Amino acid sequence: HQLLKKQVKDFLAAQEAKRQAEIVKKKLEAQFASTEEAGLPDGFKGNLHDALKYGIYEHEGIYYTRGPKGDYPVSNFTMKILYHVDTSDEQAFRLIAVKNVYGFESFINLNTDDFVSLGSFKKVLARRGDYIFKGTDPDLSRLQELLQKDEVKTAYVRTLGWHKRGKFYGFANGIYCADTSSFIPTDEYGMIHHKSKTWFIPAVSKMYIEKDDQFVNEKKFIYREPVPNFGFKEWAAMFYKTYGQKAIPAILFYIGSLYRDIIMKQIQRYPILCLFGPPGSGK
């Protein structure tokens, strides 16, 4: 009953916030019948409401901020927050796509500290190429507010394998859902949309495609479609045919390893498989 009351209260609060936002939008739009009346540049194709509300807007591939003596450019680039990745600790970051006026594009993991500090913000951009921000602290705050209104909240999949909270098995290239017995691959950024939530697995993201020293082990953990008519039964038979009686403990250890977390909770220990023999004997 308490949970239902909270859900109803949250729903009503969200509806009221939406209604108030619509009222503010109409008031702002009522002030000006056109972009020309609002003092915006000729050919402006952006959102009039956003330009008036946030005091900063995109035009011809750069950002302009509004001032008492007229609008002026504050960057040679535009940017978009693709996802806000929540890592459940102090290292949360935003995955941002930045594109300058010359057509060069970069993808940046921008942590919160660098996004709220003007000096750090400029430094991170400069490291990635010709991306220059000429605005002040208030300009950066306006830009943050403009960009963050559309960001998508995303959960970081830190460890591959069984994900208890999401009820899926995580691979470097996607997730295998327990309830639907289906595989959902990541998009080019390493994102997966599942059950109204977005999850981030970075290993095979385009951001790290040329970084061979990062996520080395994770990149090996790739899901591939099963070979038709070849399952565990067929594999175990071939394994036994190859190694005979020695294959039995290996197969049992393999099966047990799949349930190691459950066994550990019950008996607080798990055996170690010790293989010995001369080189080249198939250990």
Short mmCIF file of C-alpha atoms in Angstrom, two decimals:
data_model
loop_
_atom_site.label_atom_id
_atom_site.label_comp_id
_atom_site.label_asym_id
_atom_site.label_seq_id
_atom_site.Cartn_x
_atom_site.Cartn_y
_atom_site.Cartn_z
CA HIS A 1 0.00 0.00 0.00
CA GLN A 2 2.83 2.41 0.90
CA LEU A 3 4.65 1.58 -2.35
CA LEU A 4 1.49 2.28 -4.36
CA LYS A 5 1.01 5.63 -2.58
CA LYS A 6 4.61 6.61 -3.37
CA GLN A 7 4.21 5.64 -7.03
CA VAL A 8 1.03 7.71 -7.31
CA LYS A 9 2.73 10.67 -5.59
CA ASP A 10 5.76 10.45 -7.92
CA PHE A 11 3.49 10.23 -10.96
CA LEU A 12 1.49 13.31 -9.91
CA ALA A 13 4.70 15.22 -9.20
CA ALA A 14 6.06 14.35 -12.64
CA GLN A 15 2.82 15.46 -14.29
CA GLU A 16 2.89 18.76 -12.39
CA ALA A 17 6.52 19.38 -13.37
CA LYS A 18 5.62 18.70 -16.99
CA ARG A 19 2.68 21.09 -16.78
CA GLN A 20 4.80 23.86 -15.27
CA ALA A 21 7.47 23.38 -17.96
CA GLU A 22 4.81 23.74 -20.65
CA ILE A 23 3.55 26.97 -19.04
CA VAL A 24 7.08 28.43 -18.99
CA LYS A 25 7.58 27.39 -22.61
CA LYS A 26 4.40 29.11 -23.75
CA LYS A 27 5.29 32.28 -21.85
CA LEU A 28 8.69 32.43 -23.48
CA GLU A 29 7.32 31.74 -26.94
CA ALA A 30 4.62 34.38 -26.42
CA GLN A 31 7.29 37.04 -25.94
CA PHE A 32 8.52 36.70 -29.50
CA ALA A 33 6.66 35.81 -32.67
CA SER A 34 9.85 34.97 -34.58
CA THR A 35 13.57 34.38 -34.19
CA GLU A 36 14.16 37.83 -35.68
CA GLU A 37 12.18 39.47 -32.87
CA ALA A 38 14.18 37.40 -30.37
CA GLY A 39 17.40 38.83 -31.75
CA LEU A 40 18.65 35.48 -33.05
CA PRO A 41 20.81 35.24 -36.20
CA ASP A 42 19.35 35.03 -39.70
CA GLY A 43 18.85 31.43 -40.73
CA PHE A 44 18.59 30.18 -37.15
CA LYS A 45 17.07 26.69 -37.27
CA GLY A 46 17.39 25.69 -33.62
CA ASN A 47 14.85 25.54 -30.84
CA LEU A 48 13.60 29.04 -30.05
CA HIS A 49 12.38 28.00 -26.62
CA ASP A 50 15.75 26.50 -25.64
CA ALA A 51 17.68 29.53 -26.90
CA LEU A 52 15.54 31.86 -24.80
CA LYS A 53 15.45 29.65 -21.72
CA TYR A 54 19.12 28.65 -21.47
CA GLY A 55 20.75 31.74 -22.98
CA ILE A 56 23.00 29.65 -25.23
CA TYR A 57 22.28 28.00 -28.57
CA GLU A 58 23.82 26.20 -31.52
CA HIS A 59 24.10 27.94 -34.89
CA GLU A 60 26.17 26.96 -37.93
CA GLY A 61 28.21 24.41 -36.02
CA ILE A 62 29.20 26.53 -33.01
CA TYR A 63 27.67 27.82 -29.77
CA TYR A 64 26.49 31.38 -29.22
CA THR A 65 25.67 32.87 -25.85
CA ARG A 66 23.25 35.75 -25.28
CA GLY A 67 24.53 39.02 -23.85
CA PRO A 68 23.20 42.54 -23.17
CA LYS A 69 25.16 43.90 -26.15
CA GLY A 70 24.21 41.08 -28.49
CA ASP A 71 24.96 37.42 -29.01
CA TYR A 72 28.54 36.24 -29.46
CA PRO A 73 30.29 32.90 -30.29
CA VAL A 74 31.90 30.94 -27.45
CA SER A 75 33.19 27.81 -29.25
CA ASN A 76 34.35 26.34 -32.54
CA PHE A 77 32.43 23.12 -31.94
CA THR A 78 29.13 21.61 -30.90
CA MET A 79 28.68 18.64 -28.60
CA LYS A 80 26.07 16.11 -27.59
CA ILE A 81 25.80 14.01 -24.43
CA LEU A 82 25.16 10.53 -25.74
CA TYR A 83 24.79 8.91 -22.33
CA HIS A 84 25.27 9.71 -18.66
CA VAL A 85 26.99 6.61 -17.28
CA ASP A 86 26.32 5.91 -13.60
CA THR A 87 29.12 3.74 -12.17
CA SER A 88 27.59 3.68 -8.65
CA ASP A 89 30.61 5.50 -7.26
CA GLU A 90 32.35 8.86 -7.59
CA GLN A 91 33.64 8.06 -11.08
CA ALA A 92 30.40 8.68 -13.00
CA PHE A 93 31.00 10.19 -16.43
CA ARG A 94 29.28 11.38 -19.57
CA LEU A 95 29.96 9.94 -23.01
CA ILE A 96 30.11 12.99 -25.26
CA ALA A 97 30.40 13.40 -29.03
CA VAL A 98 32.23 16.61 -30.03
CA LYS A 99 32.39 17.95 -33.60
CA ASN A 100 34.25 21.10 -34.65
CA VAL A 101 33.56 23.46 -37.56
CA TYR A 102 36.04 21.58 -39.74
CA GLY A 103 34.09 18.33 -39.47
CA PHE A 104 36.45 16.52 -37.08
CA GLU A 105 34.62 14.42 -34.48
CA SER A 106 35.79 12.86 -31.22
CA PHE A 107 34.18 10.80 -28.48
CA ILE A 108 35.11 11.75 -24.93
CA ASN A 109 34.51 10.20 -21.52
CA LEU A 110 34.05 13.38 -19.53
CA ASN A 111 33.85 12.96 -15.76
CA THR A 112 31.80 15.27 -13.57
CA ASP A 113 34.77 17.21 -12.16
CA ASP A 114 35.99 18.15 -15.65
CA PHE A 115 32.50 19.15 -16.74
CA VAL A 116 31.94 21.67 -13.94
CA SER A 117 35.40 23.27 -13.99
CA LEU A 118 36.11 25.70 -16.84
CA GLY A 119 39.87 25.10 -16.83
CA SER A 120 39.56 21.31 -16.76
CA PHE A 121 36.84 21.40 -19.42
CA LYS A 122 39.09 23.36 -21.81
CA LYS A 123 42.05 21.09 -21.05
CA VAL A 124 40.13 17.87 -21.79
CA LEU A 125 38.88 19.28 -25.10
CA ALA A 126 42.32 20.54 -26.13
CA ARG A 127 43.82 17.09 -25.58
CA ARG A 128 41.45 15.63 -28.16
CA GLY A 129 42.06 18.10 -30.98
CA ASP A 130 41.02 21.49 -32.27
CA TYR A 131 38.14 22.08 -29.86
CA ILE A 132 38.18 25.55 -28.32
CA PHE A 133 35.78 26.94 -25.74
CA LYS A 134 36.04 30.73 -25.32
CA GLY A 135 33.18 31.18 -22.87
CA THR A 136 33.16 32.07 -19.18
CA ASP A 137 32.04 30.05 -16.17
CA PRO A 138 28.42 31.23 -16.61
CA ASP A 139 28.57 30.21 -20.27
CA LEU A 140 29.74 26.73 -19.30
CA SER A 141 26.90 26.47 -16.78
CA ARG A 142 24.40 27.43 -19.49
CA LEU A 143 25.88 24.83 -21.82
CA GLN A 144 25.66 22.14 -19.14
CA GLU A 145 22.00 22.91 -18.52
CA LEU A 146 21.23 22.89 -22.25
CA LEU A 147 22.97 19.57 -22.90
CA GLN A 148 21.92 17.71 -19.76
CA LYS A 149 18.20 18.18 -20.35
CA ASP A 150 18.26 15.41 -22.98
CA GLU A 151 20.87 13.06 -21.54
CA VAL A 152 20.06 9.37 -21.09
CA LYS A 153 20.77 7.81 -17.70
CA THR A 154 22.89 4.69 -18.15
CA ALA A 155 24.08 1.92 -15.81
CA TYR A 156 27.67 0.69 -16.12
CA VAL A 157 28.19 -3.09 -16.38
CA ARG A 158 31.44 -3.32 -14.47
CA THR A 159 31.86 -7.12 -14.46
CA LEU A 160 30.92 -9.46 -17.30
CA GLY A 161 29.00 -12.64 -16.54
CA TRP A 162 25.77 -13.00 -14.60
CA HIS A 163 24.21 -9.65 -13.71
CA LYS A 164 21.82 -10.20 -10.84
CA ARG A 165 20.16 -6.78 -10.91
CA GLY A 166 19.50 -6.82 -14.64
CA LYS A 167 18.72 -10.55 -14.88
CA PHE A 168 21.04 -11.05 -17.83
CA TYR A 169 24.42 -12.57 -18.68
CA GLY A 170 26.88 -9.91 -19.82
CA PHE A 171 29.31 -10.36 -22.69
CA ALA A 172 31.69 -7.82 -24.24
CA ASN A 173 29.41 -7.46 -27.25
CA GLY A 174 25.98 -7.59 -25.60
CA ILE A 175 23.74 -9.28 -23.04
CA TYR A 176 21.93 -12.60 -23.01
CA CYS A 177 18.55 -12.14 -21.33
CA ALA A 178 17.42 -14.87 -18.94
CA ASP A 179 13.70 -14.21 -19.29
CA THR A 180 13.53 -14.17 -23.09
CA SER A 181 16.49 -16.46 -23.90
CA SER A 182 17.64 -13.94 -26.47
CA PHE A 183 20.82 -11.97 -27.14
CA ILE A 184 20.82 -8.16 -27.43
CA PRO A 185 24.01 -6.78 -29.02
CA THR A 186 25.59 -3.46 -28.03
CA ASP A 187 25.35 -0.50 -30.36
CA GLU A 188 28.48 1.20 -31.73
CA TYR A 189 28.96 3.05 -28.44
CA GLY A 190 28.67 -0.08 -26.27
CA MET A 191 25.09 0.63 -25.14
CA ILE A 192 22.21 -1.83 -24.72
CA HIS A 193 18.58 -0.84 -24.22
CA HIS A 194 16.72 -3.44 -22.16
CA LYS A 195 13.50 -3.19 -20.13
CA SER A 196 13.30 0.61 -20.22
CA LYS A 197 16.91 0.88 -18.99
CA THR A 198 20.18 1.55 -20.76
CA TRP A 199 23.35 -0.39 -19.93
CA PHE A 200 26.94 0.41 -20.90
CA ILE A 201 29.59 -2.22 -21.74
CA PRO A 202 32.72 -0.43 -23.02
CA ALA A 203 34.95 -3.28 -24.26
CA VAL A 204 33.96 -3.25 -27.96
CA SER A 205 32.76 0.36 -28.12
CA LYS A 206 34.04 2.42 -31.05
CA MET A 207 35.82 4.63 -28.50
CA TYR A 208 38.24 1.80 -27.70
CA ILE A 209 38.49 0.14 -31.10
CA GLU A 210 42.10 1.29 -31.55
CA LYS A 211 43.12 0.99 -27.89
CA ASP A 212 44.52 -2.53 -27.72
CA ASP A 213 45.83 -2.02 -24.18
CA GLN A 214 42.37 -1.43 -22.68
CA PHE A 215 39.78 -4.10 -21.83
CA VAL A 216 42.18 -6.78 -23.09
CA ASN A 217 40.54 -9.69 -21.25
CA GLU A 218 36.99 -8.42 -21.72
CA LYS A 219 37.41 -8.27 -25.51
CA LYS A 220 37.97 -12.04 -25.51
CA PHE A 221 34.61 -12.63 -23.82
CA ILE A 222 32.48 -12.46 -26.97
CA TYR A 223 29.09 -14.07 -27.47
CA ARG A 224 28.75 -16.09 -30.67
CA GLU A 225 25.69 -17.88 -31.96
CA PRO A 226 25.74 -21.60 -31.04
CA VAL A 227 26.69 -24.13 -33.72
CA PRO A 228 23.45 -25.80 -34.91
CA ASN A 229 22.84 -29.30 -33.51
CA PHE A 230 25.94 -29.13 -31.34
CA GLY A 231 25.41 -28.65 -27.62
CA PHE A 232 26.92 -29.73 -24.33
CA LYS A 233 25.97 -33.40 -24.86
CA GLU A 234 27.81 -33.58 -28.19
CA TRP A 235 30.83 -31.71 -26.83
CA ALA A 236 31.09 -33.93 -23.70
CA ALA A 237 30.93 -37.08 -25.86
CA MET A 238 33.78 -35.86 -28.08
CA PHE A 239 35.78 -34.74 -25.04
CA TYR A 240 35.41 -38.17 -23.44
CA LYS A 241 36.30 -39.90 -26.70
CA THR A 242 39.52 -37.89 -26.83
CA TYR A 243 40.67 -38.16 -23.20
CA GLY A 244 38.83 -41.19 -21.85
CA GLN A 245 38.48 -41.51 -18.05
CA LYS A 246 40.61 -38.41 -17.52
CA ALA A 247 37.87 -36.32 -19.15
CA ILE A 248 35.33 -37.07 -16.39
CA PRO A 249 36.81 -34.89 -13.60
CA ALA A 250 37.45 -32.11 -16.14
CA ILE A 251 33.81 -32.15 -17.29
CA LEU A 252 32.57 -32.23 -13.69
CA PHE A 253 34.83 -29.31 -12.80
CA TYR A 254 33.50 -27.37 -15.79
CA ILE A 255 29.89 -27.94 -14.73
CA GLY A 256 30.68 -27.02 -11.13
CA SER A 257 32.43 -23.82 -12.23
CA LEU A 258 29.21 -22.60 -13.84
CA TYR A 259 27.61 -22.71 -10.38
CA ARG A 260 30.65 -21.72 -8.34
CA ASP A 261 28.94 -18.71 -6.74
CA ILE A 262 26.08 -20.89 -5.47
CA ILE A 263 28.44 -23.60 -4.17
CA MET A 264 30.61 -21.02 -2.41
CA LYS A 265 27.59 -19.62 -0.57
CA GLN A 266 26.69 -23.10 0.68
CA ILE A 267 30.05 -24.53 1.77
CA GLN A 268 32.38 -21.47 1.67
CA ARG A 269 34.96 -23.27 -0.46
CA TYR A 270 35.53 -24.56 -3.95
CA PRO A 271 38.18 -26.99 -5.27
CA ILE A 272 41.06 -26.07 -7.56
CA LEU A 273 41.60 -28.26 -10.61
CA CYS A 274 45.23 -29.46 -10.72
CA LEU A 275 46.35 -30.84 -14.10
CA PHE A 276 49.77 -32.47 -14.40
CA GLY A 277 51.68 -34.37 -17.04
CA PRO A 278 54.43 -33.98 -19.63
CA PRO A 279 54.40 -31.08 -22.14
CA GLY A 280 52.10 -31.60 -25.11
CA SER A 281 49.93 -34.19 -23.37
CA GLY A 282 46.76 -32.10 -23.57
CA LYS A 283 46.51 -30.65 -20.07
#
